[in-house]
mmCIF file of C-alpha atoms in Angstrom:
data_model
loop_
_atom_site.group_PDB
_atom_site.id
_atom_site.type_symbol
_atom_site.label_atom_id
_atom_site.label_comp_id
_atom_site.label_asym_id
_atom_site.label_seq_id
_atom_site.Cartn_x
_atom_site.Cartn_y
_atom_site.Cartn_z
ATOM 1 C CA UNK A 1 -94.891 -29.803 158.936
ATOM 2 C CA UNK A 2 -93.632 -32.686 161.069
ATOM 3 C CA UNK A 3 -93.337 -36.435 160.779
ATOM 4 C CA UNK A 4 -95.086 -38.112 163.696
ATOM 5 C CA UNK A 5 -94.788 -41.779 164.642
ATOM 6 C CA UNK A 6 -97.728 -43.296 166.541
ATOM 7 C CA UNK A 7 -97.080 -46.698 168.090
ATOM 8 C CA UNK A 8 -100.331 -48.366 169.149
ATOM 9 C CA UNK A 9 -101.672 -51.883 168.691
ATOM 10 C CA UNK A 10 -105.264 -50.629 168.383
ATOM 11 C CA UNK A 11 -106.426 -50.202 164.800
ATOM 12 C CA UNK A 12 -109.002 -47.697 166.025
ATOM 13 C CA UNK A 13 -106.306 -45.541 167.641
ATOM 14 C CA UNK A 14 -104.118 -45.799 164.549
ATOM 15 C CA UNK A 15 -106.989 -44.513 162.400
ATOM 16 C CA UNK A 16 -107.564 -41.712 164.923
ATOM 17 C CA UNK A 17 -103.909 -40.615 164.830
ATOM 18 C CA UNK A 18 -103.889 -40.510 161.032
ATOM 19 C CA UNK A 19 -107.218 -38.692 160.741
ATOM 20 C CA UNK A 20 -106.565 -36.047 163.403
ATOM 21 C CA UNK A 21 -102.866 -35.364 162.845
ATOM 22 C CA UNK A 22 -103.152 -35.305 159.050
ATOM 23 C CA UNK A 23 -105.609 -32.422 159.371
ATOM 24 C CA UNK A 24 -102.734 -30.359 160.736
ATOM 25 C CA UNK A 25 -100.650 -31.197 157.662
ATOM 26 C CA UNK A 26 -98.397 -33.605 159.574
ATOM 27 C CA UNK A 27 -97.075 -36.794 158.048
ATOM 28 C CA UNK A 28 -98.281 -39.626 160.258
ATOM 29 C CA UNK A 29 -96.826 -43.119 160.353
ATOM 30 C CA UNK A 30 -98.552 -45.722 162.516
ATOM 31 C CA UNK A 31 -97.171 -49.055 163.642
ATOM 32 C CA UNK A 32 -98.750 -51.696 165.841
ATOM 33 C CA UNK A 33 -95.813 -53.558 167.365
ATOM 34 C CA UNK A 34 -92.207 -53.369 168.387
ATOM 35 C CA UNK A 35 -91.207 -55.266 165.250
ATOM 36 C CA UNK A 36 -93.006 -52.728 163.038
ATOM 37 C CA UNK A 37 -91.451 -49.867 165.019
ATOM 38 C CA UNK A 38 -87.945 -51.242 164.529
ATOM 39 C CA UNK A 39 -88.562 -51.741 160.798
ATOM 40 C CA UNK A 40 -89.958 -48.215 160.378
ATOM 41 C CA UNK A 41 -87.031 -46.616 162.180
ATOM 42 C CA UNK A 42 -84.557 -47.940 159.625
ATOM 43 C CA UNK A 43 -85.710 -45.098 157.346
ATOM 44 C CA UNK A 44 -87.992 -42.863 159.422
ATOM 45 C CA UNK A 45 -86.811 -39.755 161.277
ATOM 46 C CA UNK A 46 -89.820 -38.593 163.316
ATOM 47 C CA UNK A 47 -90.012 -35.260 165.124
ATOM 48 C CA UNK A 48 -92.540 -36.569 167.677
ATOM 49 C CA UNK A 49 -93.552 -40.035 168.877
ATOM 50 C CA UNK A 50 -96.767 -41.109 170.595
ATOM 51 C CA UNK A 51 -96.264 -44.457 172.352
ATOM 52 C CA UNK A 52 -99.053 -46.501 173.918
ATOM 53 C CA UNK A 53 -97.973 -48.234 177.110
ATOM 54 C CA UNK A 54 -99.882 -51.523 176.690
ATOM 55 C CA UNK A 55 -98.842 -54.057 174.059
ATOM 56 C CA UNK A 56 -99.057 -57.819 173.828
ATOM 57 C CA UNK A 57 -95.551 -59.191 174.360
ATOM 58 C CA UNK A 58 -93.721 -55.898 174.898
ATOM 59 C CA UNK A 59 -94.773 -52.823 176.819
ATOM 60 C CA UNK A 60 -94.271 -49.141 176.152
ATOM 61 C CA UNK A 61 -91.461 -48.894 178.696
ATOM 62 C CA UNK A 62 -89.454 -51.567 176.861
ATOM 63 C CA UNK A 63 -90.160 -49.922 173.516
ATOM 64 C CA UNK A 64 -89.038 -46.539 174.865
ATOM 65 C CA UNK A 65 -85.648 -47.998 175.793
ATOM 66 C CA UNK A 66 -85.361 -49.469 172.300
ATOM 67 C CA UNK A 67 -86.342 -46.130 170.728
ATOM 68 C CA UNK A 68 -83.578 -44.363 172.615
ATOM 69 C CA UNK A 69 -81.121 -46.790 171.032
ATOM 70 C CA UNK A 70 -81.723 -45.217 167.611
ATOM 71 C CA UNK A 71 -79.550 -42.172 166.969
ATOM 72 C CA UNK A 72 -82.421 -40.291 165.300
ATOM 73 C CA UNK A 73 -84.588 -40.789 168.415
ATOM 74 C CA UNK A 74 -82.190 -39.740 171.172
ATOM 75 C CA UNK A 75 -83.645 -36.252 171.573
ATOM 76 C CA UNK A 76 -87.097 -36.787 170.060
ATOM 77 C CA UNK A 77 -90.039 -36.135 172.387
ATOM 78 C CA UNK A 78 -91.779 -39.420 173.213
ATOM 79 C CA UNK A 79 -95.260 -39.032 174.663
ATOM 80 C CA UNK A 80 -96.663 -41.899 176.737
ATOM 81 C CA UNK A 81 -100.315 -42.600 175.933
ATOM 82 C CA UNK A 82 -102.399 -44.680 178.323
ATOM 83 C CA UNK A 83 -105.819 -45.210 179.797
ATOM 84 C CA UNK A 84 -104.092 -45.860 183.117
ATOM 85 C CA UNK A 85 -103.663 -42.283 184.242
ATOM 86 C CA UNK A 86 -102.951 -42.672 187.938
ATOM 87 C CA UNK A 87 -100.070 -40.889 189.590
ATOM 88 C CA UNK A 88 -98.107 -44.161 189.863
ATOM 89 C CA UNK A 89 -98.223 -44.600 186.074
ATOM 90 C CA UNK A 90 -97.308 -40.976 185.436
ATOM 91 C CA UNK A 91 -94.385 -41.201 187.865
ATOM 92 C CA UNK A 92 -93.147 -44.422 186.251
ATOM 93 C CA UNK A 93 -93.267 -42.695 182.853
ATOM 94 C CA UNK A 94 -91.255 -39.722 184.108
ATOM 95 C CA UNK A 95 -88.673 -42.022 185.671
ATOM 96 C CA UNK A 96 -88.417 -44.113 182.489
ATOM 97 C CA UNK A 97 -87.662 -41.032 180.399
ATOM 98 C CA UNK A 98 -90.911 -40.283 178.606
ATOM 99 C CA UNK A 99 -91.119 -36.616 177.668
ATOM 100 C CA UNK A 100 -94.789 -36.215 178.580
ATOM 101 C CA UNK A 101 -97.981 -38.146 179.299
ATOM 102 C CA UNK A 102 -101.333 -38.108 177.503
ATOM 103 C CA UNK A 103 -104.179 -39.844 179.345
ATOM 104 C CA UNK A 104 -106.883 -41.639 177.350
ATOM 105 C CA UNK A 105 -109.462 -40.462 176.693
ATOM 106 C CA UNK A 106 -107.972 -37.080 175.878
ATOM 107 C CA UNK A 107 -109.488 -33.979 174.356
ATOM 108 C CA UNK A 108 -108.419 -32.333 171.131
ATOM 109 C CA UNK A 109 -107.313 -29.360 173.234
ATOM 110 C CA UNK A 110 -104.932 -31.618 175.178
ATOM 111 C CA UNK A 111 -103.566 -33.040 171.935
ATOM 112 C CA UNK A 112 -103.148 -29.545 170.464
ATOM 113 C CA UNK A 113 -101.240 -28.517 173.582
ATOM 114 C CA UNK A 114 -98.799 -31.406 173.088
ATOM 115 C CA UNK A 115 -98.361 -30.550 169.403
ATOM 116 C CA UNK A 116 -97.737 -26.892 170.210
ATOM 117 C CA UNK A 117 -95.314 -27.690 172.993
ATOM 118 C CA UNK A 118 -93.190 -30.159 171.075
ATOM 119 C CA UNK A 119 -93.579 -29.471 167.355
ATOM 120 C CA UNK A 120 -94.310 -25.785 166.951
ATOM 121 C CA UNK A 121 -91.688 -24.845 169.531
ATOM 122 C CA UNK A 122 -89.157 -27.097 167.766
ATOM 123 C CA UNK A 123 -89.979 -25.456 164.430
ATOM 124 C CA UNK A 124 -89.454 -22.001 165.934
ATOM 125 C CA UNK A 125 -86.147 -23.061 167.492
ATOM 126 C CA UNK A 126 -84.900 -24.458 164.177
ATOM 127 C CA UNK A 127 -85.820 -21.195 162.430
ATOM 128 C CA UNK A 128 -83.784 -19.227 164.980
ATOM 129 C CA UNK A 129 -80.701 -21.399 164.547
ATOM 130 C CA UNK A 130 -80.547 -21.173 160.747
#
C-alpha cells in the first residue's frame, strides 16, 4: 500500500498512527520533531503526511513550508491535524497550503475518508497512467 509519515510530538498519537494505519497494510513512519522529520526525508518518499500543528519550538505551519522544500514532498497531500478546529485555524491551514484538515478527536470514519480521498484515489490514478 502506501508509505505514510505522521509528524506528532505526542507518543500516544504516534502509537495510534502506527496501530491504526498498519491495519490497512500501510507503512507508517512517525517522527516527533522537525529535526526528525528532516532526517527521515533524506530517504523517505511518503505518499501521505499527517502533520500536527502544535510543537515545542516549531509549529506545523513552519514544518509545512520546510516539507514543501523537499522535491519528493512538493505534490504530496499534507493533512493538518489539530485539536483547535475553529474556522480561523481551518482557514489558516488552507491559506498555508495544507491539503486538508483533520480535527482531533476524529472518528475512524473521518480517517478512512482521508485515506480514501488521498491514497486510494492516487493508487487508481497511477494504475490508469501505466
